[in-house]
Amino acid sequence: MMEMEEKIKQWCPAGGLRVEESGERVLVVMADDLENVCRRLHDDTEEPMDYLRDLVGVDNGPETGTLSVFYQLESARTGRRLMLRCDTRGRDAEGALLPTVSGIWHTAEIKEREAWDLLGIRFVGHPDMRRLYLRENWNGHPLRKDYDMNSNVLDLEAETNADVTEEFDLMADGTLRGHENVVFNPDDFVVNIGPQHPSTHGVLRMRTALDGEMVKKIDPVLGYIHRGIEKMNERLTYPQTLALTDRLDYLSAHQNRHALCMCIEQAAGIEVSRRVQFIRTIMDELQRIDSHLLFYSCLAMDMGALTPFFYGFREREMILDIFEETTGGRLIQNYNVIGGVQADIHPGFVSSVKKFITHLRGIIHEYHEIFTGNVIARTRLQGVGVLSREDAISLGATGGTGRASGWANDVRKHHPYALYGEVDFREIVYTEGDSFARYMVRMDEIMESCHIIEQLIDNIPEGEFRVKVRPVLKLPEGVYTASVEASRGEFGVFLVSRGDKVPYRLHYRSTGLPLVHAMDTVCRGGKIADLIAIGGTLDFVIPDIDR
Amino acid sequence: MEMKHKLPGVKDMPAEEFGNNDYLLRMAEELNRDGAGIVLGTMDELINWGRSNSLWSLTFGTSCCAIEFMALGAARYDMARFGFEVTRNSPRQADMIMVLGTITWRMAPVLKRLYDQMAEPKYVIAVGGCTISGGPFRGSYHVVEGIDKIVPVDVYIPGCPPRPEAFFYGMMQLQRKIKMERFLGGRNRKEKESENAKSDGE
Ligand code: SF4
């Protein structure tokens, strides 16, 4: 770590490097050095920081007059993580500026748009500074601390979307000049898909430019399920914030909540018992199987095969029964809590899980017989929608999607948490990067999850299922993060505490946002008919994207 | 000659097994007060029997509740037993709209538009806390706190998400409501319009 920081220091001629360490270690870079530092970190020969995990904006409050952006970096080669911070000069239109890094990491393109939309930070040189979640005529930026909650009214007029976007350039004399970039030309043939479309897995909207039946460009329009969770978090006490994580990506309910609990526990210095670690790991894996079964069902149904849908749901119901027995919920379980889990496992838990795993192992061949080997399925998936490894990393397309492109990115393997360091499992990696590989990764992961559960289920130790935690918790000041491998990629929690009983800022790394962003790269040049199948294999859940 | 309206049962479930009947009781009372001839009344019953047992829904799933709805379509809960299995993706072909999941401000105009595109007679079921009141997201800057602010709602199914059984209960309540309606003559239609105007005025 030290050599790395020494290196970065040399790349900062303008203002040097400051290290802050309350909670996580954060390297503070001056705005003038940011581009240089990022470029060099990305291009480093030994340890390239080629994966931008997340880009998070924070409002430091009107009294400080600045906004900050945190850059969470990771090296796909070594797995080393690093966090940079850069502050703006001011909060007004001239001051809230930072240089863009979208030319270095592709994923920054969409995340900087998010920061602009919610915090009003303009990125100089970014080709597309449109809002991401909110309507184009929205007033203000909701994550600003001084945002007036009454500054907008519900507008029932259908919205129109501009076909041009703005880019801002900083002139030599320090003034800002804007120019227009074209999203769609007037003679582009643009087809609107969504937001109410049965095969986009939720309320995704894509404006798709076509050339014949070839896809020329996809412009995702998000925000149709933007619930403003991150703003709500700032008013909720820590235990209350937990309730909303289940509703982000409801097929990763356990994992999402696991991440948030881990983050808060680590910040508060709470140690959970081994029993809890066992329960959490098993629940996470059950959830993964649940999600992958639903993936299988939906993918098949999107492609017009109805029987596999019934297969997938048949086994999925068994998992839901297991969940219900212990947690009381089928889909939304509200199970993990700070310091443990809500209730101890049901007396029948162990036997029903074992019964289920045996059943699944015995029946999974049916899935492959009816769909995997099917000639129509294969022709529609193989060689279609190829995502290269470089693109996957640059886009931050984690989870099964990245692993299908040969990027070994499993958080469970590379940054183990809970019991993943102790169990034996294979990280499923394919290299083809096509729809079929993405499909196979998930199917293989079902078996790996079974394998993990089998190692744990008989050895759940005795112990407390929950340590006593005060209902109103105050976390020490600082920046805290945690990440887990959710069902469809890396889910991250980013927490800034100012010592209050509510978080100052609580942000989630969406697993799906980079995947939707990847649609343009993956589908371009392909046929429109493949778009739905590609979307199905990328496997995103929209509420988690919009938050 | 006149006929007497009583509360209808659904699928071998007598009316007494349902709760929350005040609304329907009021409807029955009104119908009885206005009276209907045997011929028209019997025609109504026949039409409503058909309508209520082949409800085609426009699914409008935005989030978690929609996944539970998918479970209803699969073998275990099998909503085909009640005639709900045909879901449409075009508002022109649907009798009712099931709103499943949080409705945000950006989505609100879309929902309103889809509702307006549906042909009469049309019904709305609000599923889950989110559609009823904003649910867990009440107080957010971008969430509609109850879809009845945008479209008139016939049946509310509370829960977060509701259990599949609750879905059925709510959908069967809608069937019963339809069975009560006077299709020929359009008395209830008028009532709906005034409901509509009321919610528009809010
Ligand atoms: S009511 Fe609950 S389960 Fe349904 S959409 Fe809202 S948050 Fe999700």
Coordinates of N, CA and C in Angstrom, one line a residue, chain A residues 237-239 264-265 268 270 338 469-475 499-502:
Chain A
T237 N -32.9 5.8 11.0 CA -31.8 5.3 11.9 C -31.2 4.0 11.3
Y238 N -30.1 3.6 11.8 CA -29.4 2.5 11.1 C -30.3 1.2 11.0
P239 N -30.9 0.8 12.1 CA -31.8 -0.4 11.9 C -32.9 -0.2 10.9
I264 N -22.3 -1.9 8.8 CA -22.6 -1.2 10.1 C -21.9 -1.9 11.2
E265 N -21.9 -3.3 11.2 CA -21.3 -4.0 12.3 C -19.8 -3.7 12.3
A268 N -19.4 -0.2 13.8 CA -19.7 -0.1 15.2 C -18.9 -1.1 16.1
I270 N -19.1 -4.4 16.1 CA -19.9 -5.5 16.6 C -19.4 -6.8 16.0
I338 N -28.7 -6.0 12.4 CA -27.4 -5.7 12.9 C -27.1 -6.5 14.1
V469 N -28.0 -5.4 20.5 CA -27.5 -4.1 19.9 C -28.5 -3.1 20.3
R470 N -28.0 -1.9 20.7 CA -29.0 -0.9 21.1 C -29.8 -0.5 19.9
P471 N -31.1 -0.2 20.1 CA -31.9 0.1 18.9 C -31.5 1.4 18.2
V472 N -31.0 2.3 19.0 CA -30.5 3.6 18.4 C -28.9 3.5 18.4
L473 N -28.4 3.4 17.2 CA -27.0 3.2 17.1 C -26.3 4.4 16.6
K474 N -25.1 4.8 17.2 CA -24.4 5.9 16.6 C -23.1 5.3 16.1
L475 N -22.7 5.6 14.9 CA -21.5 5.1 14.4 C -20.4 6.2 14.4
G499 N -21.2 10.7 12.9 CA -21.4 10.4 14.3 C -22.8 10.5 14.8
D500 N -23.8 10.6 13.9 CA -25.2 10.7 14.3 C -25.8 9.4 14.3
K501 N -27.1 9.4 14.7 CA -27.8 8.1 14.7 C -28.4 7.8 13.4
V502 N -28.3 8.7 12.5 CA -28.7 8.4 11.1 C -27.4 8.6 10.2

